[in-house]
Short mmCIF file of C-alpha atoms and ligand atoms in Angstrom, two decimals:
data_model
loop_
_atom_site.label_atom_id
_atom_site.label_comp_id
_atom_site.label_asym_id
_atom_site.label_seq_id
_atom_site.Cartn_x
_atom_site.Cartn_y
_atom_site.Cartn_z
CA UNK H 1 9.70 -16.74 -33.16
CA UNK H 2 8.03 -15.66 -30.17
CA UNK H 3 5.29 -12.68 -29.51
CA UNK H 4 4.28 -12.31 -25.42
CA UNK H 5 1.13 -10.95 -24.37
CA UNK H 6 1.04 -9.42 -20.75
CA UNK H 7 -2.80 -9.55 -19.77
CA UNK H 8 -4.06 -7.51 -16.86
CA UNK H 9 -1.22 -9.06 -14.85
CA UNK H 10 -1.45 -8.35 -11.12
CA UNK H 11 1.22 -9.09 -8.41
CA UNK H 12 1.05 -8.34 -4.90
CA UNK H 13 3.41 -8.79 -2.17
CA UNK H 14 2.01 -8.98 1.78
CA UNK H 15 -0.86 -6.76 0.67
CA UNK H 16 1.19 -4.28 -1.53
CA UNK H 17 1.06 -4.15 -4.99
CA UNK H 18 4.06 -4.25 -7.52
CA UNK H 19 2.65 -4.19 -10.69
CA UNK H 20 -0.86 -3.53 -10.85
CA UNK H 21 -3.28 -4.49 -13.74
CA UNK H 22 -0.69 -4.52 -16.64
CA UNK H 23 -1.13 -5.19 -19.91
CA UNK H 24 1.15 -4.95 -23.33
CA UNK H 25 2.45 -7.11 -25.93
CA UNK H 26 6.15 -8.01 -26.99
CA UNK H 27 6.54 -8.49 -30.48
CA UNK H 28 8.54 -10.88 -32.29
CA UNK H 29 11.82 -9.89 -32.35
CA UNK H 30 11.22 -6.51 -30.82
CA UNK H 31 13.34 -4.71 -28.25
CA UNK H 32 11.25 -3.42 -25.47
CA UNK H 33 12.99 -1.44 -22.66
CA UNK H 34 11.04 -1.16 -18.93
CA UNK H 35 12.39 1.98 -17.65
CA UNK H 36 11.31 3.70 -14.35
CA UNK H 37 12.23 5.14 -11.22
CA UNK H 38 13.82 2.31 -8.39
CA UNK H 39 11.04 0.06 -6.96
CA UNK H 40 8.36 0.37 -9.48
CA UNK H 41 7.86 -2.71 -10.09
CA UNK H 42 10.66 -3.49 -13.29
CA UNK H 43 12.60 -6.53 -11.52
CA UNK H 44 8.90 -7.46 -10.37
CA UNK H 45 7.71 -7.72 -13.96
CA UNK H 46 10.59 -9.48 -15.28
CA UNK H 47 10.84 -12.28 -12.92
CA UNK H 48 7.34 -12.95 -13.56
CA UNK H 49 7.66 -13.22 -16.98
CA UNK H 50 10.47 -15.98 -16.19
CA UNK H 51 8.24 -17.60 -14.16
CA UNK H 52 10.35 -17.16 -11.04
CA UNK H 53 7.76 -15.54 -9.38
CA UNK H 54 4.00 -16.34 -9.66
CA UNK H 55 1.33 -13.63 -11.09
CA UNK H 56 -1.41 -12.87 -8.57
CA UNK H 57 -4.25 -12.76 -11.37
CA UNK H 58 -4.23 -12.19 -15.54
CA UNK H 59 -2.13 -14.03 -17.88
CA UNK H 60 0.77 -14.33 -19.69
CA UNK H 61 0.19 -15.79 -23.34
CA UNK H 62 3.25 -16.91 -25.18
CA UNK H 63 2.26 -17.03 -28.93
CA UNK H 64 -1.37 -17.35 -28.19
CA UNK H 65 -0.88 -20.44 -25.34
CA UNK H 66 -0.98 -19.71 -21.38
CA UNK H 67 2.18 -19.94 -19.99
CA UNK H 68 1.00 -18.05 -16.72
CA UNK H 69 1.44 -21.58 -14.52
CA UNK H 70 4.44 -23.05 -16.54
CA UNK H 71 8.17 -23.53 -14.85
CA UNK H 72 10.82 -21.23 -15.41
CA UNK H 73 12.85 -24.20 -17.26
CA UNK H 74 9.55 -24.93 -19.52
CA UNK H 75 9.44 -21.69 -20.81
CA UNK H 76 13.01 -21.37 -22.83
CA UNK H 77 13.71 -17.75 -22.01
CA UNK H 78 17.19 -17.15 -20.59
CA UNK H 79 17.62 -14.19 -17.99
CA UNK H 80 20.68 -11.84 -17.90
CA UNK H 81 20.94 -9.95 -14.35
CA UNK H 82 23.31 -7.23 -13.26
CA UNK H 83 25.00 -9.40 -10.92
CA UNK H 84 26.12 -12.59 -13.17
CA UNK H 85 27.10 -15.26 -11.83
CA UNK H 86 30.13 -16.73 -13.39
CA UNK H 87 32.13 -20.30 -12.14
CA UNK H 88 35.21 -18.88 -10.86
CA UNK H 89 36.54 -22.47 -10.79
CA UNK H 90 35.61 -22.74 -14.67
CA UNK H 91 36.93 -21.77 -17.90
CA UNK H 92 35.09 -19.22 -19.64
CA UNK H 93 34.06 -22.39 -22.27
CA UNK H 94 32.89 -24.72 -19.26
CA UNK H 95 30.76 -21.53 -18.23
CA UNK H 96 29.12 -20.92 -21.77
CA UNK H 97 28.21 -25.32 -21.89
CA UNK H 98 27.37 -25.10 -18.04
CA UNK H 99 23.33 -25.86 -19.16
CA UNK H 100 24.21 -28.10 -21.69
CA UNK H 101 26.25 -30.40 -19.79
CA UNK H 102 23.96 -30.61 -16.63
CA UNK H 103 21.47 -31.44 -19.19
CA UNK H 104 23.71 -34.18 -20.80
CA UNK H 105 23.82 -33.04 -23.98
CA UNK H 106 26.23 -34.52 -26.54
CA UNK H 107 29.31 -31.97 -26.98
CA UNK H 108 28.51 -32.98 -30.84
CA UNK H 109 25.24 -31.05 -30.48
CA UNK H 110 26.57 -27.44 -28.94
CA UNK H 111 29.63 -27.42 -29.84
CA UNK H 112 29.32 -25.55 -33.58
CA UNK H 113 26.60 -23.40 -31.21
CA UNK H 114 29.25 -22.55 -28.60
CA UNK H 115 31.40 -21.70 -31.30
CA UNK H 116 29.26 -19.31 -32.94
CA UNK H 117 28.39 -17.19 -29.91
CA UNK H 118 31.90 -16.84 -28.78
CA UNK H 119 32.61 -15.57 -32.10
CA UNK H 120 29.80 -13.08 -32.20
CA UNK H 121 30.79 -11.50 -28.61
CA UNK H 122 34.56 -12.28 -29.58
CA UNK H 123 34.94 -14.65 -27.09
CA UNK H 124 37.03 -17.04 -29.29
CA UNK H 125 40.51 -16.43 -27.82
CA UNK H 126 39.24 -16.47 -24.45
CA UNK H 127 37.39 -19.77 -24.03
CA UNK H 128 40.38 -21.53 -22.12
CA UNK H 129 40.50 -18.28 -19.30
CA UNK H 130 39.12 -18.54 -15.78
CA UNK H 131 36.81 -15.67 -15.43
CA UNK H 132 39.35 -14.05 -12.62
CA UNK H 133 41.57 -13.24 -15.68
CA UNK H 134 38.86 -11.26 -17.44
CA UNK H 135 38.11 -7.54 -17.51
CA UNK H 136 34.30 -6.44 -16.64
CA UNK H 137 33.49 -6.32 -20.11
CA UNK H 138 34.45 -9.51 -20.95
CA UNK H 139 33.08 -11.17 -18.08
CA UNK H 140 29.27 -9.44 -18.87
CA UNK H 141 30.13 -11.20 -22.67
CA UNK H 142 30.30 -14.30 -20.92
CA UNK H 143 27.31 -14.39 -19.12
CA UNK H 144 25.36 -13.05 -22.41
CA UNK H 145 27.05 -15.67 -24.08
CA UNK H 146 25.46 -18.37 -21.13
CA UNK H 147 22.37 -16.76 -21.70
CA UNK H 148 22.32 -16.88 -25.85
CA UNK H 149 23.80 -20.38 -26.11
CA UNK H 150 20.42 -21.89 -25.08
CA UNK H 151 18.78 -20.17 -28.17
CA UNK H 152 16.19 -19.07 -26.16
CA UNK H 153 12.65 -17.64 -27.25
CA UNK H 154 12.93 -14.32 -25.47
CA UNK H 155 15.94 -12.69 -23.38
CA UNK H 156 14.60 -11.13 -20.15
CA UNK H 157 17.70 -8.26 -18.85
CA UNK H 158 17.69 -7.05 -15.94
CA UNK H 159 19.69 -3.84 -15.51
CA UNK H 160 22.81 -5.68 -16.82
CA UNK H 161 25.22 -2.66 -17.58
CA UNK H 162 24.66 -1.55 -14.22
CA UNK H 163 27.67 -2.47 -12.60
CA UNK H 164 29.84 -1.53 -15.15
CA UNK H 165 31.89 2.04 -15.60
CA UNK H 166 31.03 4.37 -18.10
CA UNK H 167 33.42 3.71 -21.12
CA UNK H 168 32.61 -0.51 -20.65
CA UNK H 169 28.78 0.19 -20.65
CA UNK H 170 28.81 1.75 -23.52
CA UNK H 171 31.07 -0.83 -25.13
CA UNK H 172 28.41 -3.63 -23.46
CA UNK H 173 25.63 -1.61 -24.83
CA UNK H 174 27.19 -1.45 -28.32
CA UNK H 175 27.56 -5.25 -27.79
CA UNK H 176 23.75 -5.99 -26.93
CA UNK H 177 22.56 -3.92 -29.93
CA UNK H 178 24.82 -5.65 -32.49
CA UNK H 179 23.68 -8.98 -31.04
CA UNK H 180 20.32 -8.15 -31.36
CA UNK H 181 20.34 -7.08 -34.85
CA UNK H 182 21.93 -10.07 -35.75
CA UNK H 183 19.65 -12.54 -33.20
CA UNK H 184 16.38 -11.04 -34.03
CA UNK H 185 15.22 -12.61 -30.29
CA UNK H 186 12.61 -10.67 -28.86
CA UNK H 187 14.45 -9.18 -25.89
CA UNK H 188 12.60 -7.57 -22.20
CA UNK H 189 15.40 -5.15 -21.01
CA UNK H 190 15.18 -3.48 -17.95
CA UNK H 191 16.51 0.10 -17.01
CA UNK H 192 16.17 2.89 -14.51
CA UNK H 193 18.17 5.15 -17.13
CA UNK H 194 16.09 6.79 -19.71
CA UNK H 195 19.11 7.73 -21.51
CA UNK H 196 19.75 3.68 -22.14
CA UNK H 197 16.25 3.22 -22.78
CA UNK H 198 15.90 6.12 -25.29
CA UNK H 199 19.21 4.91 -27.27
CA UNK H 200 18.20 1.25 -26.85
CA UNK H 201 14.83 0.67 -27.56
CA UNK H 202 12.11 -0.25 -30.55
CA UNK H 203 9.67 0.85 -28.03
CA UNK H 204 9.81 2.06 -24.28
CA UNK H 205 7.13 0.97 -21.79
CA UNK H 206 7.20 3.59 -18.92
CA UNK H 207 6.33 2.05 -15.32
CA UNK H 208 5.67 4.05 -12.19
CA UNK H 209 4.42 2.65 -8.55
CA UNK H 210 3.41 -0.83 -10.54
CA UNK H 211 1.60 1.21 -12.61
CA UNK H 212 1.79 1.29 -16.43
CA UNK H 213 2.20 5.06 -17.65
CA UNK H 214 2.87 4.78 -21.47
CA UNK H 215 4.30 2.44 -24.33
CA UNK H 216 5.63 3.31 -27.35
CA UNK H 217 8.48 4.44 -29.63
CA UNK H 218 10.75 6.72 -28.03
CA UNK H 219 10.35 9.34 -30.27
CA UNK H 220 6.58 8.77 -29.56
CA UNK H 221 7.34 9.22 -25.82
CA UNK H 222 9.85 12.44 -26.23
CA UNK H 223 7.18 14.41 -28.36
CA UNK H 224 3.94 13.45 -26.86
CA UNK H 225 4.56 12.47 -23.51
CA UNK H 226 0.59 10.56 -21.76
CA UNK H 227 1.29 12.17 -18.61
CA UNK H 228 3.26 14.48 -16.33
CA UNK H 229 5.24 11.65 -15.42
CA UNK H 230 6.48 10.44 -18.49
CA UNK H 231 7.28 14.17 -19.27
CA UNK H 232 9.69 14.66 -16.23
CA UNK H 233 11.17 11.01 -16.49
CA UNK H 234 11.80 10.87 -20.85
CA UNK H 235 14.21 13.27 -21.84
CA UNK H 236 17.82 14.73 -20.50
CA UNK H 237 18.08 17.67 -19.43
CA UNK H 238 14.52 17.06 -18.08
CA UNK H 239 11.39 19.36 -19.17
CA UNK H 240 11.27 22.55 -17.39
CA UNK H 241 7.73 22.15 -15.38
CA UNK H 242 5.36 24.88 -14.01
CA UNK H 243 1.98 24.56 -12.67
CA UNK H 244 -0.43 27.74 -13.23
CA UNK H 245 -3.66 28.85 -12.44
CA UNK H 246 -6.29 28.88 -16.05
CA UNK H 247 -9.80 30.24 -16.69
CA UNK H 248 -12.23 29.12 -18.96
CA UNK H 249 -9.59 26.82 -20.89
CA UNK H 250 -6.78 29.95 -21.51
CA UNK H 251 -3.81 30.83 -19.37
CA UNK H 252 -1.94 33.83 -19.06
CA UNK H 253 1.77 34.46 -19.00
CA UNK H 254 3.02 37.73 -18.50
CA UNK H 255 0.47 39.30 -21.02
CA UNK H 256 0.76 36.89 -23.47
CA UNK H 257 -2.29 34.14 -23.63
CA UNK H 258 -2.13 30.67 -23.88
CA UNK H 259 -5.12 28.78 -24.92
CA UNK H 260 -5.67 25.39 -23.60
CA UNK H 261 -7.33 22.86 -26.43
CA UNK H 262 -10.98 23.53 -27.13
CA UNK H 263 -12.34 20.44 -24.48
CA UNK H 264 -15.01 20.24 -21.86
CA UNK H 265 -12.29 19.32 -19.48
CA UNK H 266 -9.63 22.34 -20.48
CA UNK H 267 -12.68 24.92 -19.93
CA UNK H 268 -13.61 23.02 -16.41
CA UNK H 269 -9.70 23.09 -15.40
CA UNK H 270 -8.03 25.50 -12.84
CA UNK H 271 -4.48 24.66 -12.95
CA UNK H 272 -2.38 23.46 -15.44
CA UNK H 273 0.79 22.24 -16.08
CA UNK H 274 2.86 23.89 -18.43
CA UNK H 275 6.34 22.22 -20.04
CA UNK H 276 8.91 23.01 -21.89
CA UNK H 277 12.18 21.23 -22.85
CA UNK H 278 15.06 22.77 -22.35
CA UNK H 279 16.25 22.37 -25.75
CA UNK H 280 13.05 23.87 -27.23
CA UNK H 281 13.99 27.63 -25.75
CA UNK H 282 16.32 30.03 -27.74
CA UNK H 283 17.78 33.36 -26.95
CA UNK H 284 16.12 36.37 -28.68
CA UNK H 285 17.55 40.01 -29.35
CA UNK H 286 17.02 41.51 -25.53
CA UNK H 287 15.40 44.42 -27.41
CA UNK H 288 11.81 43.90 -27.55
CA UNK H 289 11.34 43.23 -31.20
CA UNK H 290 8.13 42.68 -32.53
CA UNK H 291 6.54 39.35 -31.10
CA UNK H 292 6.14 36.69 -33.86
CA UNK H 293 2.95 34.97 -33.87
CA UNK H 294 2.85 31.42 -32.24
CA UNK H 295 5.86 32.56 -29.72
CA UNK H 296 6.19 32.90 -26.39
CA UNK H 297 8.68 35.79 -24.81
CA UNK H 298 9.83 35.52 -21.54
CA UNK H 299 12.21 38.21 -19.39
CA UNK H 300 14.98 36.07 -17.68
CA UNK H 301 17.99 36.72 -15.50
CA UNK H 302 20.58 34.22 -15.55
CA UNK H 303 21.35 32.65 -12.05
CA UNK H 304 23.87 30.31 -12.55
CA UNK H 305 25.37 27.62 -15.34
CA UNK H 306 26.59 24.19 -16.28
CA UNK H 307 28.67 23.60 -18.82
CA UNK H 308 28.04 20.20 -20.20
CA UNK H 309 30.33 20.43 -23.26
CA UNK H 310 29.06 21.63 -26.73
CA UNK H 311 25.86 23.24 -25.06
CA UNK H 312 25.76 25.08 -21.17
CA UNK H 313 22.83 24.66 -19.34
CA UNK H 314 21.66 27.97 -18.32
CA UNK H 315 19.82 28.31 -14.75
CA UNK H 316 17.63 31.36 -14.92
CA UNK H 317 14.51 32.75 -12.78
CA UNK H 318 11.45 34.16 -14.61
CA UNK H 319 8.27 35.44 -13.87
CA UNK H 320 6.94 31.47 -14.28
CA UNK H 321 10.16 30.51 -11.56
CA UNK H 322 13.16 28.70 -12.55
CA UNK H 323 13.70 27.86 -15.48
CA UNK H 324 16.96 25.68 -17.43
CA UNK H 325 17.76 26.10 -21.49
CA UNK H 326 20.61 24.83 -23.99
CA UNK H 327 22.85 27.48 -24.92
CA UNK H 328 25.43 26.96 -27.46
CA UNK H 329 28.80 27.30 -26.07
CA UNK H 330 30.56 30.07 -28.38
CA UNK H 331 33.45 30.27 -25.74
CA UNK H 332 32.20 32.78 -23.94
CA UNK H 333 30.64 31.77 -20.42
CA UNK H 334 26.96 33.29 -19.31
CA UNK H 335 27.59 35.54 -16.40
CA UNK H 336 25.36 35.55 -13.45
CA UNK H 337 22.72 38.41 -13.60
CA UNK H 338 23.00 38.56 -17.20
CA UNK H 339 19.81 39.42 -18.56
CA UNK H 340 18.35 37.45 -21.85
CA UNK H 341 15.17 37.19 -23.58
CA UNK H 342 14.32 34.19 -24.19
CA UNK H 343 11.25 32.51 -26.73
CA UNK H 344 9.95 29.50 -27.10
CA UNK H 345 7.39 28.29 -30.02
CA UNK H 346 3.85 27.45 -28.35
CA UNK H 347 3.93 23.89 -30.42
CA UNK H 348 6.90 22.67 -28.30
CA UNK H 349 4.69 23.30 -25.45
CA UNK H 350 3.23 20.62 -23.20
CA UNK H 351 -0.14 20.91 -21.21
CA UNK H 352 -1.14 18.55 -18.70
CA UNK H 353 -4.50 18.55 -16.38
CA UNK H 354 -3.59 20.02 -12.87
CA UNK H 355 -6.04 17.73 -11.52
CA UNK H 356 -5.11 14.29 -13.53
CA UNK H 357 -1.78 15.26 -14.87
CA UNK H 358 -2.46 13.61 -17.82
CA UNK H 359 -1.91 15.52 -21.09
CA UNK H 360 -4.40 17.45 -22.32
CA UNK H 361 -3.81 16.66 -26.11
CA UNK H 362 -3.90 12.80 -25.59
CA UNK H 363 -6.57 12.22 -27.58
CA UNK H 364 -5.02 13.10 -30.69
CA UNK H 365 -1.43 11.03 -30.13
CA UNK H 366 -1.78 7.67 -29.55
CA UNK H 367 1.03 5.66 -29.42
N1 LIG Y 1 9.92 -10.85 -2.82
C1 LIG Y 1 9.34 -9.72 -2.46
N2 LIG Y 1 8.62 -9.61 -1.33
C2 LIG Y 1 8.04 -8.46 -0.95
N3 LIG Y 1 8.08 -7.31 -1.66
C3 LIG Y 1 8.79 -7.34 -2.82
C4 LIG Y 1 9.46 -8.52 -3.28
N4 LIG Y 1 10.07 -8.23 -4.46
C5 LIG Y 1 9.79 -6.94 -4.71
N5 LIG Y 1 9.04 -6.39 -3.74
C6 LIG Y 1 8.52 -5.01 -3.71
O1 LIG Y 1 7.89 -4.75 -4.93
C7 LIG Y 1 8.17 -3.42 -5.38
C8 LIG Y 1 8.82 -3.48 -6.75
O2 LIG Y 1 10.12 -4.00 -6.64
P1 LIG Y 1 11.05 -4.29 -7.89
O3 LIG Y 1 10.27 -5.01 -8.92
O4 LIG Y 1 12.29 -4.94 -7.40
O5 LIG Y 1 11.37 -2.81 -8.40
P2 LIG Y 1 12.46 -2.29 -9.47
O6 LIG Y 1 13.10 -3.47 -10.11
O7 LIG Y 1 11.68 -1.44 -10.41
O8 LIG Y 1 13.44 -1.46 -8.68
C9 LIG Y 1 9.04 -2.80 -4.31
O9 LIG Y 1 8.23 -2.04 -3.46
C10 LIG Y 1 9.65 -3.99 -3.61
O10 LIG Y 1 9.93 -3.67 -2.27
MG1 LIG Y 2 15.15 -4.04 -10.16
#
């Protein structure tokens, strides 16, 4: 049982700042993911919450009690990084008990413990292996199994299916999640990969520059991104982005208008940001049919495309500039200077303040 409580934590390094003023809370047993671009301040935030590095000012409350001063060994969380460390010298077993038996404990005391992790990561067969006989995957299990052994309050990861190739990470991944279900430990996880932190978490907590941007469910995040930022960074392929000129809180594109929500700040505005996911524009007849209500139409020549599988991603230019959509792949490829109509429904849009990039419907979606 554990719930952390991150209180206006600052840290600054030779007058820079890598995580500025940050506050959230990690439930019991919840999986949070920090995701964000390299050098925002993730590493930063976990280490401090290990207590390997000292917060400049706030607090960290563990359960209601101040742990901001305390050790790392005092606070009984257990780190995984992306470089593990294992013995090479040592079985896979002597690894796993490494804590234990610098700490004396009787082999009486871990041993039905040892036992029980190796089992969950099925470890069992291997516990007599040096970890030069392993494969990647197994040698990841055997650091999580280091980590897990200790029964720790909270597991702190730090981009630990980074090294890995595609097929084992999602193996690893599968791993983690199963573990977790079973473990119930409240786990930290850090990512730069949205995609892991979309699949992964119970709740995302978007950094950028040491700055918090947004926290919440990852559906929460997808749909009704704070900020500009989190739009471009949540979501794969990434929203299509275009900043345009507006007038007492509408916008126009082509003739069709676009009104921003009825605010003191939309009607004060100038530029906007206008997005749209890929995924949320479909192909229309290219004869102008009748435009349906709550719709926007858009002329569009296609440039080039990707195939990615079940979908292409069609480049195309418009009258707004380049834009990128999901087309189903029927087995017949787009063909460069094709032209398509294409239409997009005006509540899949996104609107953000040219000035603060934040979005302009943020008062009605709280995470
Ligand atoms: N020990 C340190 N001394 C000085 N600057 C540091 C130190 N650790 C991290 N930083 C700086 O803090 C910022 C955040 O780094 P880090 O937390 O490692 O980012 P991330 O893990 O998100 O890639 C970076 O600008 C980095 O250069
Ligand atoms: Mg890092």
């Amino acid at each position: 049982m554990s719930k952390i409580r991150i209180e206006n934590v600052c840290k600054e390094f030779e007058g820079s700042m890598a995580v500025k003023n940050l506050s959230l809370e990690i439930a019991d047993g919840e999986f949070l993911v920090l995701v964000g671009p390299s050098g925002c301040g993730k590493s930063t935030l976990l280490r401090l919450l290990a207590g390997l590095e000292q917060i400049s000012s706030g607090r960290i409350l563990q359960d209601g009690n101040d742990i901001s001063l305390l050790p790392p060994r005092e606070r009984n969380f257990s780190m995984i990084f992306q470089n593990y460390a294992l013995f090479p010298h040592m079985t896979v077993e002597q690894n796993i008990t490494f804590g234990m038996r610098m700490r004396k404990e009787p082999k009486q005391q871990y041993r039905a413990r040892v036992d029980r992790v190796a089992e969950l990561l099925q470890l069992g067969a291997l516990l007599n292996r040096k970890p030069g006989k392993l494969s990647g995957g197994q040698r990841q299990r055997v650091a999580m199994a280091r980590a897990i052994v200790r029964d720790p309050s909270l597991f702190l990861m730090d981009e630990p299916l980074s090294n890995l190739d595609a097929r084992l990470r999602n193996e690893v991944r599968d791993g983690i999640m199963t573990l977790h279900q079973q473990l119930k430990t409240s786990t930290v996880y850090v990512t730069h990969d949205q995609m892991e932190a979309m699949t992964m978490a119970d709740r995302i907590a978007v950094l950028n520059n040491g700055d918090l941007q947004q926290i919440g469910a990852p559906e929460t995040l997808y749909a009704h991104p704070a900020n500009l930022f989190v739009a471009g960074f949540i979501g794969m392929p990434s929203m299509n982005i275009f900043k345009l000129p507006c007038q007492s809180a509408e916008l126009w594109v082509e003739d069709q208008r676009i009104a921003l929500p009825d605010t003191e700040e939309a009607k004060n505005l100038s530029e906007v940001y206008l997005g749209i996911r890929p995924e949320h524009i479909t192909e229309c007849s290219t004869e102008p049919e009748i435009p349906e209500a709550g719709y926007l139409y858009l002329q569009a020549s296609v440039t080039h495309r990707e195939l990615l599988g079940a979908d292409y991603l069609n480049h195309v230019s418009t009258s707004l500039g380049g834009l990128r959509y999901l087309r189903e792949n029927r087995g017949e490829a787009p063909q460069k200077g094709q032209q398509v109509r294409l239409r997009f429904s005006l509540q899949d849009l996104h609107l953000f303040s040219g000035t603060n990039q934040q979005n302009l419907h943020r008062e009605t979606h709280h995470a």
